[in-house]
XYZ file of C-alpha atoms in Angstrom:
557
model
C 0.059 -0.021 0.014
C 2.847 2.425 0.861
C 4.511 1.599 -2.468
C 1.309 2.223 -4.457
C 0.943 5.621 -2.658
C 4.472 6.512 -3.536
C 4.041 5.461 -7.108
C 0.858 7.335 -7.681
C 1.460 10.558 -5.679
C 5.151 10.506 -6.594
C 4.385 10.414 -10.294
C 1.885 13.222 -9.865
C 4.408 15.331 -7.915
C 6.967 14.621 -10.483
C 4.788 15.936 -13.238
C 3.898 19.004 -11.192
C 7.602 19.776 -10.513
C 8.347 19.477 -14.267
C 6.014 22.437 -14.912
C 6.742 24.485 -11.748
C 7.885 28.000 -11.917
C 9.966 30.022 -9.420
C 7.423 32.886 -9.910
C 4.031 31.476 -10.765
C 1.723 33.436 -13.107
C -1.426 34.224 -11.243
C -3.660 33.621 -14.357
C -1.886 30.565 -15.200
C -2.395 29.313 -11.625
C -6.175 29.779 -12.149
C -7.020 28.947 -15.772
C -3.616 27.948 -17.429
C -3.652 30.763 -19.792
C -6.980 29.823 -21.384
C -5.286 27.925 -24.261
C -5.342 24.258 -23.383
C -5.313 21.792 -26.315
C -7.716 18.974 -27.065
C -5.904 16.037 -25.694
C -5.373 17.445 -22.178
C -8.522 19.323 -22.028
C -10.798 16.370 -22.800
C -8.773 14.118 -20.476
C -9.096 16.629 -17.720
C -12.833 17.156 -18.174
C -13.352 13.483 -18.179
C -11.213 12.849 -15.115
C -12.840 15.699 -13.262
C -16.416 14.465 -13.837
C -15.329 10.852 -13.133
C -14.692 11.215 -9.523
C -14.551 8.508 -6.785
C -17.744 9.780 -5.202
C -19.558 9.298 -8.625
C -18.121 5.759 -8.846
C -19.340 4.873 -5.415
C -22.689 6.588 -6.001
C -23.233 4.700 -9.299
C -22.533 1.292 -7.468
C -24.887 2.447 -4.647
C -27.567 3.219 -7.209
C -27.085 -0.196 -8.847
C -27.258 -1.963 -5.436
C -30.372 -0.052 -4.445
C -32.333 0.191 -7.653
C -31.058 -2.746 -9.823
C -29.868 -2.700 -13.461
C -31.517 0.592 -14.213
C -29.757 2.404 -11.398
C -26.288 2.800 -13.129
C -28.060 3.717 -16.361
C -29.963 6.472 -14.721
C -26.794 7.671 -13.003
C -24.308 7.379 -15.866
C -26.475 8.280 -18.821
C -27.965 11.531 -17.419
C -24.617 12.576 -16.134
C -23.046 12.057 -19.512
C -25.831 14.065 -21.256
C -25.292 16.928 -18.873
C -21.587 17.157 -19.913
C -22.884 17.361 -23.487
C -25.226 20.039 -22.497
C -22.412 22.298 -21.225
C -20.945 23.033 -24.623
C -23.623 25.258 -26.175
C -23.817 27.281 -23.053
C -20.068 27.220 -22.690
C -19.606 28.753 -26.086
C -21.865 31.667 -25.188
C -20.116 32.146 -21.866
C -16.727 32.213 -23.502
C -17.917 34.536 -26.234
C -19.029 37.175 -23.570
C -16.185 36.546 -21.226
C -13.128 35.258 -23.039
C -10.623 35.881 -20.200
C -12.643 35.260 -17.119
C -11.567 32.904 -14.382
C -14.759 32.046 -12.503
C -18.487 32.223 -13.210
C -18.942 34.336 -10.125
C -16.458 36.846 -11.547
C -18.661 37.155 -14.654
C -21.735 37.542 -12.503
C -20.009 40.513 -10.838
C -19.441 42.151 -14.130
C -22.950 41.335 -15.157
C -24.944 42.205 -11.998
C -22.804 43.212 -9.059
C -21.625 41.907 -5.640
C -24.698 40.106 -4.405
C -25.046 37.805 -7.451
C -21.262 37.088 -7.317
C -21.478 36.242 -3.699
C -24.347 33.779 -4.191
C -22.417 31.956 -6.962
C -19.049 32.042 -5.073
C -20.670 30.961 -1.773
C -22.537 28.091 -3.342
C -19.335 26.881 -5.059
C -17.343 27.091 -1.828
C -19.965 25.024 -0.053
C -20.161 22.482 -3.037
C -16.418 22.107 -3.397
C -15.811 21.557 0.301
C -18.618 18.879 0.256
C -16.992 17.370 -2.939
C -13.628 17.214 -1.220
C -15.195 15.636 1.834
C -17.109 13.056 -0.249
C -13.905 12.105 -2.124
C -11.700 11.789 1.096
C -14.562 9.547 2.476
C -14.417 7.253 -0.455
C -10.621 7.007 -0.276
C -10.790 6.428 3.503
C -13.219 3.651 3.060
C -10.978 2.027 0.401
C -7.817 2.221 2.615
C -9.749 0.884 5.550
C -10.979 -2.093 3.621
C -7.938 -3.040 1.605
C -5.052 -2.284 3.852
C -3.975 -2.451 7.527
C -4.271 1.311 7.783
C -7.322 2.916 9.337
C -9.976 5.212 7.805
C -8.350 8.250 9.382
C -4.892 7.321 8.385
C -6.006 6.738 4.710
C -7.946 10.131 4.630
C -4.868 11.997 5.899
C -2.406 10.245 3.494
C -4.706 10.952 0.470
C -5.298 14.554 1.527
C -1.587 15.113 1.865
C -0.753 13.465 -1.353
C -3.213 15.652 -3.334
C -2.200 18.846 -1.624
C 1.470 18.017 -2.360
C 1.239 18.054 -6.166
C -1.478 20.685 -6.430
C -0.197 23.421 -4.178
C 2.679 24.728 -6.285
C 1.348 25.003 -9.859
C -2.402 25.092 -9.083
C -4.713 24.458 -12.069
C -1.740 23.637 -14.436
C -0.787 20.652 -12.157
C -4.364 19.576 -12.004
C -5.060 19.341 -15.688
C -1.664 17.740 -16.543
C -1.916 15.075 -13.795
C -5.596 14.381 -15.032
C -4.188 13.020 -18.239
C -2.318 10.251 -16.418
C -5.116 9.701 -14.023
C -7.750 9.207 -16.783
C -5.588 6.609 -18.544
C -5.374 4.608 -15.367
C -9.035 4.888 -14.676
C -10.351 3.934 -18.177
C -7.873 0.975 -18.433
C -8.716 -0.276 -14.901
C -12.501 -0.188 -15.719
C -12.108 -2.278 -18.877
C -10.203 -5.014 -17.018
C -11.752 -5.041 -13.534
C -15.566 -5.057 -14.287
C -15.366 -8.190 -16.457
C -13.137 -10.047 -13.914
C -15.571 -9.310 -11.054
C -18.505 -10.284 -13.193
C -17.228 -13.589 -14.146
C -15.616 -14.336 -10.727
C -19.072 -13.732 -9.165
C -20.695 -16.294 -11.449
C -20.899 -14.823 -14.951
C -24.159 -14.953 -16.974
C -25.594 -17.600 -14.533
C -25.590 -15.036 -11.704
C -28.637 -13.286 -13.217
C -30.687 -16.521 -12.928
C -29.326 -17.716 -9.645
C -29.525 -14.401 -7.888
C -32.932 -13.217 -9.304
C -34.464 -14.146 -6.022
C -32.547 -11.483 -4.218
C -34.293 -8.629 -6.118
C -37.566 -6.972 -5.421
C -40.007 -6.474 -8.322
C -38.799 -2.910 -8.762
C -35.209 -3.790 -8.682
C -35.752 -6.512 -11.337
C -37.738 -4.148 -13.711
C -35.516 -2.200 -15.987
C -38.171 0.442 -16.311
C -38.586 0.810 -12.633
C -40.578 3.825 -11.570
C -38.832 3.612 -8.194
C -35.482 4.040 -9.799
C -36.741 6.808 -12.059
C -38.442 8.963 -9.393
C -35.828 8.408 -6.698
C -32.580 8.308 -8.793
C -33.125 9.121 -12.605
C -35.268 12.268 -12.394
C -33.611 13.927 -9.345
C -30.115 13.382 -10.980
C -31.196 14.920 -14.347
C -32.176 18.019 -12.372
C -29.065 17.890 -10.084
C -26.483 17.295 -12.909
C -27.907 20.103 -14.999
C -27.242 22.360 -12.034
C -23.738 20.924 -11.791
C -23.014 21.681 -15.318
C -24.017 25.363 -15.128
C -23.013 26.258 -11.622
C -19.901 24.214 -10.800
C -16.648 26.102 -10.667
C -14.600 22.940 -11.426
C -16.435 22.747 -14.803
C -16.358 26.328 -15.417
C -12.618 26.626 -14.870
C -11.973 23.953 -17.604
C -14.363 25.861 -19.761
C -12.349 29.063 -19.442
C -9.000 27.127 -19.852
C -9.722 25.175 -23.023
C -9.087 26.808 -26.411
C -12.364 28.374 -27.416
C -12.515 26.424 -30.811
C -12.095 23.177 -28.981
C -15.155 23.455 -26.610
C -17.504 21.307 -28.541
C -14.885 18.651 -29.375
C -13.784 18.493 -25.673
C -17.182 18.131 -24.104
C -18.366 15.482 -26.641
C -15.304 13.323 -25.890
C -15.742 13.712 -22.141
C -19.495 12.702 -22.578
C -18.617 9.394 -24.006
C -15.743 8.750 -21.554
C -17.766 9.558 -18.596
C -20.900 7.646 -19.520
C -19.117 4.351 -20.365
C -16.896 4.468 -17.278
C -19.584 5.232 -14.655
C -22.201 2.838 -16.040
C -19.531 0.233 -16.068
C -18.409 0.788 -12.485
C -22.083 0.973 -11.362
C -22.450 -2.601 -12.385
C -20.473 -3.631 -9.358
C -23.447 -2.629 -7.341
C -25.747 -4.679 -9.614
C -23.401 -7.735 -9.279
C -23.403 -7.353 -5.512
C -27.291 -7.142 -5.498
C -27.617 -10.405 -7.451
C -24.897 -12.033 -5.545
C -26.803 -11.285 -2.259
C -23.788 -9.419 -0.746
C -24.605 -7.150 2.300
C -22.382 -4.014 2.519
C -19.957 -4.235 5.427
C -21.228 -2.374 8.500
C -24.376 -1.637 6.606
C -22.533 1.226 4.852
C -23.103 1.294 1.097
C -19.813 3.521 0.859
C -17.986 0.105 1.625
C -19.688 -1.679 -1.377
C -17.017 -1.122 -4.097
C -13.909 -1.853 -2.047
C -15.783 -4.815 -0.478
C -16.515 -6.205 -4.044
C -12.834 -5.675 -4.995
C -11.570 -7.373 -1.870
C -13.972 -10.369 -2.477
C -13.254 -11.082 -6.217
C -9.907 -9.620 -7.358
C -6.397 -10.996 -7.167
C -3.745 -8.943 -5.459
C -2.427 -7.598 -8.698
C -5.900 -6.530 -9.824
C -6.491 -5.063 -6.372
C -3.491 -2.846 -6.934
C -4.916 -1.699 -10.261
C -8.254 -1.184 -8.559
C -6.703 0.935 -5.878
C -5.007 3.109 -8.511
C -8.256 3.483 -10.368
C -10.134 4.798 -7.141
C -7.181 6.914 -6.011
C -6.946 8.467 -9.480
C -10.638 9.181 -9.786
C -10.794 10.896 -6.302
C -7.484 12.787 -6.857
C -8.594 14.142 -10.255
C -11.657 15.741 -8.634
C -10.196 16.646 -5.339
C -7.381 18.682 -7.024
C -9.962 20.216 -9.223
C -11.903 21.319 -6.089
C -8.839 22.780 -4.538
C -7.983 24.854 -7.681
C -11.651 25.889 -7.935
C -11.669 27.183 -4.375
C -8.252 28.865 -4.964
C -9.640 30.663 -7.954
C -12.794 31.780 -6.265
C -10.864 33.347 -3.298
C -8.109 34.770 -5.708
C -10.403 36.282 -8.185
C -13.799 36.835 -6.425
C -12.604 37.726 -2.922
C -9.105 39.300 -3.238
C -9.140 40.297 -6.949
C -12.529 42.068 -6.885
C -11.846 43.491 -3.328
C -8.818 45.461 -4.472
C -9.640 45.808 -8.203
C -8.131 44.028 -11.069
C -5.529 46.591 -11.958
C -4.460 46.931 -8.273
C -3.986 43.165 -7.684
C -0.590 41.944 -6.640
C -0.074 38.704 -8.662
C 2.356 37.334 -6.176
C 0.002 37.775 -3.272
C -2.817 36.245 -5.268
C -0.824 33.068 -5.831
C 0.021 33.008 -2.033
C -3.675 33.499 -1.202
C -4.576 30.521 -3.570
C -2.183 28.249 -1.836
C -3.357 29.274 1.536
C -6.952 28.593 0.416
C -6.010 25.053 -0.673
C -4.529 24.329 2.888
C -7.518 25.634 4.584
C -9.922 23.755 2.275
C -8.298 20.410 2.729
C -8.166 20.918 6.478
C -11.938 21.657 6.483
C -12.704 18.470 4.413
C -10.532 16.316 6.809
C -12.687 17.758 9.665
C -15.935 16.806 7.975
C -14.860 13.279 6.991
C -15.633 12.131 10.533
C -19.291 12.704 9.860
C -19.779 9.494 7.926
C -22.121 11.047 5.378
C -23.850 9.252 2.515
C -22.122 10.043 -0.805
C -25.154 9.724 -2.990
C -27.223 12.024 -0.708
C -24.467 14.587 -0.695
C -24.336 14.662 -4.395
C -28.074 15.022 -5.047
C -28.237 17.675 -2.281
C -25.530 19.843 -3.784
C -26.904 19.546 -7.299
C -30.366 20.445 -6.167
C -28.944 23.480 -4.250
C -27.307 24.705 -7.485
C -30.655 24.246 -9.232
C -31.671 27.624 -7.813
C -28.980 29.273 -9.808
C -29.376 27.580 -13.136
C -32.126 29.680 -14.849
C -30.867 33.123 -13.520
C -27.307 32.282 -14.574
C -28.292 31.090 -18.056
C -30.763 33.994 -18.570
C -28.020 36.476 -17.474
C -25.905 35.478 -20.442
C -28.668 35.775 -23.049
C -31.258 38.254 -21.793
C -30.079 41.798 -21.500
C -33.103 42.885 -19.323
C -32.133 40.547 -16.308
C -31.265 42.744 -13.292
C -29.306 42.118 -10.160
C -32.547 42.282 -8.108
C -34.088 39.683 -10.376
C -31.150 37.350 -10.028
C -30.614 37.667 -6.321
C -34.220 37.621 -5.149
C -35.138 34.647 -7.380
C -32.081 32.592 -6.107
C -32.672 33.320 -2.483
C -36.398 32.607 -2.687
C -35.714 29.344 -4.454
C -33.293 28.347 -1.719
C -35.761 29.275 0.926
C -38.400 27.018 -0.614
C -36.051 24.196 -1.520
C -34.642 23.403 1.884
C -37.901 22.885 3.820
C -39.215 20.716 0.908
C -36.071 18.726 0.607
C -35.940 17.845 4.224
C -39.747 17.400 4.646
C -40.216 20.166 7.161
C -43.559 21.060 5.570
C -46.795 18.922 5.884
C -47.633 18.087 2.357
C -51.109 16.884 2.928
C -54.107 18.469 1.152
C -53.757 21.678 -0.862
C -50.274 22.370 0.293
C -49.026 19.203 -1.458
C -51.063 19.895 -4.541
C -49.522 23.431 -4.629
C -46.014 22.150 -4.499
C -46.777 19.472 -7.077
C -47.900 22.326 -9.362
C -44.554 24.144 -8.842
C -42.662 20.873 -9.353
C -44.501 20.178 -12.650
C -43.573 23.651 -13.811
C -40.048 22.699 -12.883
C -40.196 19.791 -15.246
C -40.924 22.176 -18.096
C -38.005 24.483 -17.035
C -35.509 21.550 -17.092
C -36.593 20.218 -20.505
C -36.879 23.839 -21.808
C -33.373 24.648 -20.716
C -31.875 21.552 -22.302
C -33.687 22.382 -25.586
C -32.697 25.963 -25.506
C -28.944 25.153 -25.474
C -29.188 23.315 -28.736
C -32.284 24.613 -30.574
C -32.784 28.197 -29.314
C -35.576 30.129 -27.535
C -38.609 29.188 -29.717
C -38.052 25.537 -29.498
C -37.371 25.775 -25.731
C -40.708 27.472 -24.985
C -42.577 24.879 -27.021
C -40.784 21.913 -25.358
C -41.224 23.635 -21.869
C -44.955 24.126 -22.181
C -45.675 20.794 -23.767
C -43.671 18.812 -21.150
C -45.401 20.677 -18.306
C -48.892 20.072 -19.692
C -48.137 16.447 -20.671
C -46.779 15.541 -17.292
C -49.356 17.420 -15.142
C -51.984 14.598 -15.125
C -49.524 12.127 -13.676
C -47.371 14.472 -11.484
C -49.904 16.587 -9.679
C -51.037 14.731 -6.619
C -47.999 12.443 -6.351
C -44.785 14.276 -6.818
C -44.621 15.584 -3.262
C -44.094 12.030 -2.020
C -40.598 12.025 -3.626
C -38.842 14.787 -1.586
C -35.546 14.696 -3.326
C -37.113 15.227 -6.747
C -39.798 17.593 -5.610
C -37.236 19.801 -3.799
C -35.021 19.952 -6.907
C -37.931 20.763 -9.353
C -39.484 23.342 -6.876
C -36.042 25.097 -6.818
C -35.943 25.397 -10.587
C -39.512 26.504 -10.953
C -39.464 29.211 -8.188
C -36.185 30.800 -9.465
C -37.483 30.753 -13.097
C -40.873 32.237 -12.243
C -39.465 34.983 -9.992
C -36.559 35.842 -12.311
C -38.829 36.176 -15.318
C -41.472 38.202 -13.436
C -38.939 40.671 -11.984
C -37.107 40.901 -15.257
C -40.261 41.820 -17.065
C -40.748 44.711 -14.858
C -37.532 46.173 -16.078
C -38.563 47.981 -19.323
C -35.929 50.667 -19.642
C -32.394 49.228 -18.546
C -30.480 47.071 -21.089
C -27.168 45.509 -20.376
C -24.331 45.810 -22.925
C -22.627 42.311 -22.921
C -19.408 43.893 -24.167
C -18.989 45.333 -20.734
C -18.210 41.823 -19.383
C -15.159 41.308 -21.690
C -13.982 44.740 -20.661
C -14.474 44.207 -16.945
C -12.949 40.621 -16.663
C -9.569 39.788 -17.719
C -5.907 38.914 -16.609
C -4.738 39.921 -13.276
C -1.102 39.188 -14.139
C 0.530 41.135 -16.874
C 3.768 39.305 -16.750
C 4.485 37.191 -19.862
C 4.227 33.473 -19.080
C 3.673 30.354 -21.305
C 1.087 28.760 -19.081
C -0.702 26.642 -21.688
C -0.450 22.880 -21.152
C 0.518 20.756 -24.175
C -1.764 20.547 -27.145
C -3.787 17.466 -28.379
C -1.884 14.212 -28.453
C 0.962 15.111 -26.151
C 1.710 13.562 -22.865
C 2.408 15.690 -19.700
C 5.997 14.607 -19.599
C 6.653 16.306 -22.985
C 5.795 19.657 -21.603
C 9.390 20.934 -21.181
C 10.432 19.700 -24.592
C 7.318 21.417 -26.301
C 7.917 24.750 -24.583
C 11.574 24.735 -25.636
C 10.450 24.160 -29.139
C 7.910 26.846 -29.117
C 10.285 29.229 -27.615
C 12.662 28.530 -30.449
């Protein structure tokens, strides 16, 4: 185990050292100069979206809901990656040199909108860090003599070691190596576990271990408790998550579509595949150790894999959690650097050296906070859905702010705060949903369905098609959803969040008949903090991270 740690984190640290600079460029530390090529950008996007928590959650979904569980988890997550690129192209067009979405919202609306986005991302990234460390700790505790706490501390230290010095550049370059390990391991490990557990005969012999809903591929239980909430949650992740936005601002603008299409395929195939471990465990009648579903994946590995494949499995999980944890660290660093310090002193008055120092201190504080929260033994799947639904309040106001010149700061802020105020009591069942109250929330949730499908359509087909799809999907679902949606608190909370923020944002925006926003102001307001010349771009398509130095020398010549 010690040798595996040294091999993985030693390789990552070596890559980071190869690209390190004595005086780090502040903008390179946040977005790598905004000029990453296809190979590195697509690998980084895939690795960041495939995190240990998503692997564990997909397996949990398979164990809980049967064969349709991983399909619901992986397919909708993959489609949401694809959904990013049309919105991403618009965001890059109006803010070509930005570092964070919150920074753009400051230019578009003002301080309150910026704080809502920055605050939600700080919360989301700390929760994400915590979830990944929990996943790693469970793995170490199951497969080695080390304890959960020792494993968590070792992983946190290893990630911080290679990310701290070069920030985002180190994150994207190590992602290339990590995604190769992850994809290769999935191709080998899943078939081995399947045949070791009994192969095709397992489906006949273990059918008695499934309930009717788990055995049904079109299970309504799986759709309403997993699929539908995840559609809403991942749409919010795609729009509001700084780790995704950071890669959007870093990739070359002409490669956005290519990058996100590639990441869609990589994520979907990997996560659906790893989720099958949960399905195999369900058919095999395996009970998660200590009744903790977070132990399910390492338990399956320990039961069915040889020592050599266990080592490969270990690298796969450590790679997946590291790729997302370092993304969370760099996202948090960028938020504090650009949105707290940078906007506080003004872009032209910012001290680049101090910005980098602040980013490094932020990483240390963030990893310390995540270590503290790992002792809470939280359910990873619940964490993911909660954060995604929380961001649902931001989705429509953020998207509208990039297209509709009448959206005001008041419309943005009031709609988001009101949506959060409604979401939280619905999500945690603090409201008695009997009678007319439940029907009222069902109506809001049904409108939320139209909002979700309308936004998806808008990205690809434009406003007119989005309005048609939104209205039709709302009316078509109403006969079935009104009267029953409030029984599914996770789904209902997410949809209510979408509908309330959309209704209020549109209503308050329509009151603004005079003020129009000039989107050119965003490009003028956002931009580089560091005027020093620096070649911060990672290698272009097809090159490995270890070729960085040679490529830079050639470009300099």
